[in-house]
XYZ file of C-alpha atoms in Angstrom:
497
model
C 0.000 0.000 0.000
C 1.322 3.448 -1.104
C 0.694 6.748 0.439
C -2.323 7.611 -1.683
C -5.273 9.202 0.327
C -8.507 10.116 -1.143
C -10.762 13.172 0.616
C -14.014 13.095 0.347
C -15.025 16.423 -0.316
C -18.896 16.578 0.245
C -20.252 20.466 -0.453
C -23.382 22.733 -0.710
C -23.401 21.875 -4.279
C -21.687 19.071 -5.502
C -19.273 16.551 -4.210
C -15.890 15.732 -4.863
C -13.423 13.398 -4.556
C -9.589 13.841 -4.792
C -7.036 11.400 -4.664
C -3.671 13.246 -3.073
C -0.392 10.938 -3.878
C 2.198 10.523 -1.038
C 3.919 13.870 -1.923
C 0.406 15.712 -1.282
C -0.135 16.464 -4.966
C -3.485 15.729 -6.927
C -3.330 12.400 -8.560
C -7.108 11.822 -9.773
C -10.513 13.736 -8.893
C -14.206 13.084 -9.652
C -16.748 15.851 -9.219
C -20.509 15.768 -9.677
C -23.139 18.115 -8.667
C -26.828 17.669 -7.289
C -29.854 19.398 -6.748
C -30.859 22.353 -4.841
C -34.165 21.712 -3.229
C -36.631 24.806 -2.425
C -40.073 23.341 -0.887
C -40.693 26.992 0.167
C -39.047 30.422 0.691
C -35.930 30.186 2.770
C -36.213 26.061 2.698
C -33.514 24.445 1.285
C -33.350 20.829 0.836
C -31.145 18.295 -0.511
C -32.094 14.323 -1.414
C -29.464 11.897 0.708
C -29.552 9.499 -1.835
C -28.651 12.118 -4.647
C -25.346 12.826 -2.022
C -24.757 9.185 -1.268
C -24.572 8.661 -5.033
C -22.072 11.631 -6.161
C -19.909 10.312 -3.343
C -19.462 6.857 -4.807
C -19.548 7.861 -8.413
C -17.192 10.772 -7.738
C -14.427 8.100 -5.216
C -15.034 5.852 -8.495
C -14.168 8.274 -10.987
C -11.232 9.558 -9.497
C -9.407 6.071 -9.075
C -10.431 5.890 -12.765
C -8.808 8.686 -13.033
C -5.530 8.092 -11.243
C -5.528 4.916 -12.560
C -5.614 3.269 -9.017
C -7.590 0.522 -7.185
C -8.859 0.669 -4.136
C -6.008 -1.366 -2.648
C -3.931 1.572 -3.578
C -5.381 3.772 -0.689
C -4.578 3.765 2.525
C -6.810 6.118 3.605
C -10.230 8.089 3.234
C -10.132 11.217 4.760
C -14.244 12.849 4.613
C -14.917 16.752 5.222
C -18.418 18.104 4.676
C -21.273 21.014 4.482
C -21.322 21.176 8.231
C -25.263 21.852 10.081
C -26.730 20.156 7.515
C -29.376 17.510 9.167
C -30.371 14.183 8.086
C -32.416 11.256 9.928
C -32.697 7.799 9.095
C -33.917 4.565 9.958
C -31.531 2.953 12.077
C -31.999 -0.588 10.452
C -32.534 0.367 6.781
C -30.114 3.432 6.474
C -33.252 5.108 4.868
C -33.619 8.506 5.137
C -37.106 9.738 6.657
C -36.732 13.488 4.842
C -34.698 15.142 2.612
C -31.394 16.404 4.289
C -32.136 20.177 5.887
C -29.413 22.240 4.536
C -27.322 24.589 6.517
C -28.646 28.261 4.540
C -32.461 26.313 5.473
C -34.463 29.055 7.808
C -37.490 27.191 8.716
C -36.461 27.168 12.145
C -36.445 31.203 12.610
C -39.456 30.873 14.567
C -38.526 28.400 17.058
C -34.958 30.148 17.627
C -37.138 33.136 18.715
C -39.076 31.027 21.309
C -36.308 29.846 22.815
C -34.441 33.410 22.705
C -37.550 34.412 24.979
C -37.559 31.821 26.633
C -34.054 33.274 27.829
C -32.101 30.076 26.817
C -29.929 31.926 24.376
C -27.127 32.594 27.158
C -26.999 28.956 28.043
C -26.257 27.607 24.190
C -23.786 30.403 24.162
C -22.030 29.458 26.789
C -21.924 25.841 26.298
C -21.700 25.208 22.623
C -20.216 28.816 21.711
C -23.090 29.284 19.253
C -26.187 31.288 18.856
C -29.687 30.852 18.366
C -30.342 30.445 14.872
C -31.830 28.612 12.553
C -28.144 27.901 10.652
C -27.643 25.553 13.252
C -28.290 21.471 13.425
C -30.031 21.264 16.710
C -33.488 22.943 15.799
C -33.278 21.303 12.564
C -33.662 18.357 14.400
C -36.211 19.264 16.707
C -38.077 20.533 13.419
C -37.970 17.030 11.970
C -38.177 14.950 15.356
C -41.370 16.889 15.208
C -42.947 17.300 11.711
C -42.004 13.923 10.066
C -45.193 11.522 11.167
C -43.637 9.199 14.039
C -40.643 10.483 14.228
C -40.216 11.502 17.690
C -41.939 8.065 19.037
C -39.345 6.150 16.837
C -36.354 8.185 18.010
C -37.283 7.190 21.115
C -37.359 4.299 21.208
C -33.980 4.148 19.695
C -35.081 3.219 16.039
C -33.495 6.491 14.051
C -30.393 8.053 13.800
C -29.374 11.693 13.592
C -26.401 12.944 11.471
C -24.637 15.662 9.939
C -23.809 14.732 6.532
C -20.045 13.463 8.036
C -22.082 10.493 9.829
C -24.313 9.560 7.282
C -21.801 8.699 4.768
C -19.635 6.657 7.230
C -22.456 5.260 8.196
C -23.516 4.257 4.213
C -19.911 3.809 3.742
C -19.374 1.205 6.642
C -22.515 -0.658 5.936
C -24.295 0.791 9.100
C -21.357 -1.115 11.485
C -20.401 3.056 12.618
C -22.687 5.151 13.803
C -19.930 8.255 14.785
C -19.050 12.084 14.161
C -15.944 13.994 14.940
C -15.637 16.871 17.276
C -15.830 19.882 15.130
C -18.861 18.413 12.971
C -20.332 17.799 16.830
C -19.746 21.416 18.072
C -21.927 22.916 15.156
C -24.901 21.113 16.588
C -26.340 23.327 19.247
C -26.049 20.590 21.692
C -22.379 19.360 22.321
C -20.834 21.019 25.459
C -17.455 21.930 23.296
C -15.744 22.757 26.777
C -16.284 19.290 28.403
C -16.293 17.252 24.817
C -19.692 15.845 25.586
C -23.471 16.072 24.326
C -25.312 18.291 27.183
C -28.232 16.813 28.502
C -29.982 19.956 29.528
C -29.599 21.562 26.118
C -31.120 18.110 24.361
C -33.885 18.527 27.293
C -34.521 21.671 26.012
C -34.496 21.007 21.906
C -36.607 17.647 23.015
C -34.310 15.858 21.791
C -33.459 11.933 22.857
C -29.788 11.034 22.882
C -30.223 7.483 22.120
C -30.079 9.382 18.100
C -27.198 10.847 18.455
C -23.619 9.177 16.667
C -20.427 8.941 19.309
C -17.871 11.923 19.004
C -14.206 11.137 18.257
C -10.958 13.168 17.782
C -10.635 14.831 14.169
C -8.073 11.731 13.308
C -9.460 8.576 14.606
C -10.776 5.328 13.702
C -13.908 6.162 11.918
C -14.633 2.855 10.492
C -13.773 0.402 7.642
C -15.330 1.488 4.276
C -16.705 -1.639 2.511
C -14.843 -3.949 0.180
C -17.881 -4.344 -2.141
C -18.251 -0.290 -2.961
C -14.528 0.118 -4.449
C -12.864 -2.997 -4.657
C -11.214 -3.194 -1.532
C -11.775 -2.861 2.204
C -10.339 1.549 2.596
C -10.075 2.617 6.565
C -11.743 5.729 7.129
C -9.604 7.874 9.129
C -9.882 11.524 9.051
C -12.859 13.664 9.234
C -13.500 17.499 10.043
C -15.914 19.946 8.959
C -14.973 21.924 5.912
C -13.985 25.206 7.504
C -11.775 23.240 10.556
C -10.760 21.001 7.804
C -9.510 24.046 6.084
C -7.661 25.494 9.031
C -5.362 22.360 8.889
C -5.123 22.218 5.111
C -3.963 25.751 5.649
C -1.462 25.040 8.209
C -3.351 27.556 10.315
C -2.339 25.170 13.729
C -0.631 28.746 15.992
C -2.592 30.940 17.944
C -3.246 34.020 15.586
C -3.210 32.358 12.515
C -6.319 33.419 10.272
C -8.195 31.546 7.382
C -10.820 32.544 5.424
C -12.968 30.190 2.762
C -14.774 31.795 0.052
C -17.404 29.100 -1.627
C -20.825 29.225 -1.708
C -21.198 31.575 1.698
C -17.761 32.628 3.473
C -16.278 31.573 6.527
C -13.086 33.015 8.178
C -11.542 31.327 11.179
C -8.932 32.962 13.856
C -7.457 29.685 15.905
C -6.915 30.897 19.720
C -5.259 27.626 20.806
C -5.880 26.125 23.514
C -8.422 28.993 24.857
C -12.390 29.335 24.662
C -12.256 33.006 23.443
C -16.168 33.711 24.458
C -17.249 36.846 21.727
C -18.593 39.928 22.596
C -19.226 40.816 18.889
C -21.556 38.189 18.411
C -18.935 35.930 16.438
C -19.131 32.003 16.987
C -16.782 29.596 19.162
C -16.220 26.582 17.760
C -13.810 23.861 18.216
C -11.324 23.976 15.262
C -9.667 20.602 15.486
C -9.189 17.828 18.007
C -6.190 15.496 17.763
C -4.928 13.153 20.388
C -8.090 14.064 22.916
C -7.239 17.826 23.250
C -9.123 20.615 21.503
C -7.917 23.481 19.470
C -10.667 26.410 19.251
C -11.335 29.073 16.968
C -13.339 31.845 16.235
C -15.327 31.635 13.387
C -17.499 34.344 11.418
C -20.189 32.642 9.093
C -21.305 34.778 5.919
C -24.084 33.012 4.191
C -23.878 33.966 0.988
C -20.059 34.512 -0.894
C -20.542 32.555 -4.169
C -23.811 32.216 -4.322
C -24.013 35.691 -5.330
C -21.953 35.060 -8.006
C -24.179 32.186 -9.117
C -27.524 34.205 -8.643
C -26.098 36.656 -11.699
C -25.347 33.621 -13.577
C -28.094 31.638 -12.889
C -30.951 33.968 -11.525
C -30.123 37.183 -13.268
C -28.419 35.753 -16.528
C -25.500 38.631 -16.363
C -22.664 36.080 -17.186
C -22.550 32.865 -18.468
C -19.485 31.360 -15.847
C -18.374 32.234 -12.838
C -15.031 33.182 -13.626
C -16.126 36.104 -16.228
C -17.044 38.118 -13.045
C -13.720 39.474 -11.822
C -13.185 40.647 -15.923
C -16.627 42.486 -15.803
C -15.978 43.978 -12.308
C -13.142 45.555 -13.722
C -14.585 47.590 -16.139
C -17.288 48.881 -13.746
C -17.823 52.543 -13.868
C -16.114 53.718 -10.724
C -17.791 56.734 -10.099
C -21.109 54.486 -9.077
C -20.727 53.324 -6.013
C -23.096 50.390 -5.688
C -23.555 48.318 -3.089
C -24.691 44.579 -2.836
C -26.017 43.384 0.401
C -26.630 39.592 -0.088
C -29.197 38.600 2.871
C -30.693 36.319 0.169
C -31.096 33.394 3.550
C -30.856 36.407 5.970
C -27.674 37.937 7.395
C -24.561 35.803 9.187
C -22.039 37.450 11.716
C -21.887 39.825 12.794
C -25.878 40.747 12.410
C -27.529 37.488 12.963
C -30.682 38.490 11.458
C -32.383 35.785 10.198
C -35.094 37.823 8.574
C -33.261 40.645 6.743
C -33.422 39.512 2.971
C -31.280 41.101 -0.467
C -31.203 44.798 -1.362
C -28.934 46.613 -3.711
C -28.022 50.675 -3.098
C -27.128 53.094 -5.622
C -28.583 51.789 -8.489
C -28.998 54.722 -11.719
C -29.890 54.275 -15.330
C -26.413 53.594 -15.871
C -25.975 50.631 -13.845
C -25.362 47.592 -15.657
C -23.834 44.169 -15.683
C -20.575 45.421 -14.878
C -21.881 47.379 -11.570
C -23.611 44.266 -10.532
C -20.135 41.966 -10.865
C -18.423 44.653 -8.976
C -20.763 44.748 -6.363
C -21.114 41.090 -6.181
C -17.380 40.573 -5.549
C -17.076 43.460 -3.288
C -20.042 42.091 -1.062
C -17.613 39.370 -0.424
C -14.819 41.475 0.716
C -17.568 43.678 2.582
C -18.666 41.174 4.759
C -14.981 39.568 5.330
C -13.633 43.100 6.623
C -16.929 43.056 9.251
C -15.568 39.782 10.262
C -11.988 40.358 10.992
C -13.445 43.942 12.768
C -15.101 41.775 14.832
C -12.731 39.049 15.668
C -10.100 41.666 16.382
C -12.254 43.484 19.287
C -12.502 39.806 20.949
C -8.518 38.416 20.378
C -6.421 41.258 21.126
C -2.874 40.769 20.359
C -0.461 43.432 19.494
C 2.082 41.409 18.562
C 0.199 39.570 15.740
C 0.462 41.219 12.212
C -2.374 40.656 10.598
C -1.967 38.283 7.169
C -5.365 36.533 5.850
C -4.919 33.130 4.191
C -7.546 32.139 1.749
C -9.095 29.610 -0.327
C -11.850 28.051 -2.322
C -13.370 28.641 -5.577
C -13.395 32.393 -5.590
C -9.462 33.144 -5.083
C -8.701 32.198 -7.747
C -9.883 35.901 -8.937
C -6.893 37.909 -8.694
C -9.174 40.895 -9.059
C -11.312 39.659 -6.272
C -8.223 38.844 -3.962
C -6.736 42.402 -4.681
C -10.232 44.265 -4.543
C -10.518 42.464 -0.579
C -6.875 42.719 0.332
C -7.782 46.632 -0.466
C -11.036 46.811 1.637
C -9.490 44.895 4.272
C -6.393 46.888 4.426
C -4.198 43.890 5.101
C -2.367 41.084 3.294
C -3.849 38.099 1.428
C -1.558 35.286 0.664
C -3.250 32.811 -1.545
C -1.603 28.941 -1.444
C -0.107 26.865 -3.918
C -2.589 23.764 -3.211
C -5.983 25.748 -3.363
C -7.593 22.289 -2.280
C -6.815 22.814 1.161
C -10.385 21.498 2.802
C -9.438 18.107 0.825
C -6.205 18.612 1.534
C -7.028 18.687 5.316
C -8.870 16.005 5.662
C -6.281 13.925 3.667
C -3.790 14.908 5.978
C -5.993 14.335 9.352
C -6.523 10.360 7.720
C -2.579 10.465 5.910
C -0.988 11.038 9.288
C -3.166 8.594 10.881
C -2.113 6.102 8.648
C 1.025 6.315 9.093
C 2.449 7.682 5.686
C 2.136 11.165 5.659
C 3.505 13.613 8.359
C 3.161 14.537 11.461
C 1.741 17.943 12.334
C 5.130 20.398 11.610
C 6.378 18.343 9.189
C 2.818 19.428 7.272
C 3.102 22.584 8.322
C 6.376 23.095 6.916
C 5.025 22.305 3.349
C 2.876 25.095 3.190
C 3.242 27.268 0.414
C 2.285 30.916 -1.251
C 1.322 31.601 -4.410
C 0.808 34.780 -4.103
C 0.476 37.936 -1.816
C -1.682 40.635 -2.198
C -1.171 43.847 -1.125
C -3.299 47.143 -0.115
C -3.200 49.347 -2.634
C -6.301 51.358 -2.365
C -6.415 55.146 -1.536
C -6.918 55.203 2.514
C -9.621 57.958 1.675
C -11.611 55.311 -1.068
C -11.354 53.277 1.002
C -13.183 55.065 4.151
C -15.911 56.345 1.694
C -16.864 53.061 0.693
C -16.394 51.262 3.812
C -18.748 54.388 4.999
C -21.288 53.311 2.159
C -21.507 49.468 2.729
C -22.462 50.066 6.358
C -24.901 52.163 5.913
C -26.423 49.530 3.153
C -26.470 46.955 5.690
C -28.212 49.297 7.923
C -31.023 49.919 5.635
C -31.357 46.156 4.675
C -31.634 44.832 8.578
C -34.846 43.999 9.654
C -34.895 45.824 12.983
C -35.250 49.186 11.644
């Protein structure tokens, strides 16, 4: 057996599967997208079997690919759309609903209940996480308590709960694991991410029985033995992290300080403070970034909803461009003396706001506003949010001595106009990586080094590399004005006023 690992790279809108040879470098991928589900406004939905299929065809595809069996790996490593809920029958593996995806807001009501109920603090403090509907924990309840029987069967220990980590162990192992790791787990609304354990009182208080929940282990563990008659050959499952965390380690991001942000369908930057629960003041999340060896690593995370999904609503909603990666040409030749102004609340509004109910509005619109205006402010709504987020995250980790440098990823830096456009709003560095699959690439490394034939933690580190750095060079006086003008959109768009 070589050092080939394959990540399972399960997203918002497609899955993907890439096959990393023992020098970390691509060897074979397989990519295929599914459907986006809308039942009603602010529902989203996706079919489990549609996922459970692209995973196989896409792990099948890229051995095809790189020309490898399944004897060839030693490892699977799986990271995933994280809050995303699924329940299934605990003897069939059939799913009682269509998966509840993270952007889903049915839950807005019952997150304001229990806000007035005055349980809010009490998630906070245990789980690091707010009261909203983004969340897996009232997605639950919802189901628990809108699919006929469900709560009676969960009860009695017949179903089984699962982000979309656990579900595909669970297909992939034949049902024989019924587990999560740590990071997936703190995303939940009801693991206790200080003492590593599901909290009874805040399953009391969801209505939630724990006999449906999976077992939490460390971020590179024993997961479970993927079966022989799926690939080929018998493949150990050994790595798994939610796709921001996983991102953090594919980034090397393991120092206090150290600062990663993901740009894919919504945006997600994450500041690691060690071995410290950094409680936010600025209504940012704490979440567990990694686990390894029984001891967590935290983080604090800002969640933007919507990143490239804006880009894909002028593709697909307003027919402006025909691919994604004409937007950063037609920004370019927007006329800059508009200054227009995206605000994407298309599924409400992430950190800092939290407003589950604000919804899209654009500012500044004239008669001369075109495609080009749109692009611009499509990208910049991106950079926008990103700049709130590091505001934020600064007020609650204060350290003088750490310069700040943003490391990024995913499908939208590969924009150089987008990169320099938010390295100028920001007013700070962004280095973009070599390897720009760096949420496979983490959880290939988190199942790699458990197998034994890829490195250890520094060693991993060490191989981190920069394609590029951006620097500021916007006018500090542009910059203010139109820093001054995206705040005062989001003002108008909140749903408070």
């Amino acid at each position: 057996m070589g050092g080939y690992v394959i990540a399972i790279d399960q997203g918002t809108t497609s899955t993907r599967a890439i096959i990393f040879d023992e020098s970390m470098k691509v060897a074979g991928t397989g990519q295929k997208e599914f459907r986006q589900i809308f039942p009603n406004s602010g529902w989203v939905e996706h079919d489990p079997e549609e996922i459970w299929e692209t995973v196989v065809w896409s792990i099948k595809e890229a051995l095809k690919k790189a020309n490898l069996e399944a004897s060839d790996i030693a490892a699977i490593g799986i990271t995933n759309q994280r809050e995303t809920t699924l329940i299934w029958d605990r003897e069939t593996g059939k799913p009682l609903h269509n998966a509840i995806v993270w952007q889903d807001r049915r839950t807005s009501k019952l997150c304001d209940k229990l806000k007035k109920a005055g349980h809010e603090k009490v998630f906070a403090k245990r789980t690091g996480l707010l009261l909203d509907p983004y969340f897996s924990g009232t997605k639950l309840s919802w189901l628990l308590s809108n699919v006929k029987g469900a709560r009676k069967r969960a009860e009695k220990g017949e179903l089984c709960f699962g982000t979309v980590d656990t579900f595909l162990i669970w297909r992939l192992t034949g049902g024989k694991s019924f587990v999560t790791d740590a990071t997936n787990a703190s995303r939940t609304l009801m693991f206790n991410i200080e003492k590593n354990v599901w909290d009874k009182e805040l399953l009391d208080i969801l209505d939630v029985p724990k006999s449906v929940l999976p077992e939490v282990l460390d971020c590179a563990a024993d997961f479970g033995i993927a079966d022989a008659d799926l690939f080929g050959a018998e493949i150990p499952i050994l790595g798994v992290a939610g796709d921001q965390h996983a991102a953090v380690i594919g980034q090397a991001c393991f120092s206090p300080g150290m600062l990663k942000s993901t740009y894919g369908t919504g945006c997600f930057a994450l500041l690691n403070t060690g071995e410290d629960i950094v409680r936010s003041k600025n209504r940012l999340l704490t979440t567990i970034a990694y686990r390894l060896d029984g001891k967590s690593y935290y983080a604090l995370e800002g969640s933007i909803f919507v990143a490239g999904a804006a880009v894909q609503w002028l593709r697909d909603g307003l027919k402006m461009i025909g691919s994604a990666p004409e937007t950063g040409a037609l920004a370019d030749k927007a006329d800059d003396a508009q200054e227009v102004y995206l605000v994407p609340a298309f599924v409400g509004l992430g950190a800092p706001w939290w407003d589950a109910e604000a919804r899209g509005a654009m500012f500044g619109l004239t008669r001369g506003t075109g495609p080009a205006e749109f692009a611009r402010a499509a990208l910049e709504a991106v950079c926008y949010q990103t700049g709130d987020l590091l505001d934020a995250m600064h007020k609650d980790w204060k350290n003088d001595d750490c310069d700040i440098v943003l490391r990024v990823d995913g499908g939208m830096v590969a924009s150089d106009w987008t990169m320099q456009r938010l390295s100028d709003l920001i007013d700070a560095p962004v280095d973009r990586p070599v390897i720009l699959e760096t949420t496979a690439l983490g959880a290939a490394w988190l199942a790699g080094s458990r197998a034994g034939v890829w490195p250890d933690m520094k060693a991993f580190a060490e191989t981190w590399a920069r394609d590029r750095r951006f620097e500021p060079k916007m006018d500090d006086e542009v910059r203010t004005r139109k820093l001054k003008g995206w705040k005062n959109a989001v003002r108008r768009t909140l749903s408070n006023l």
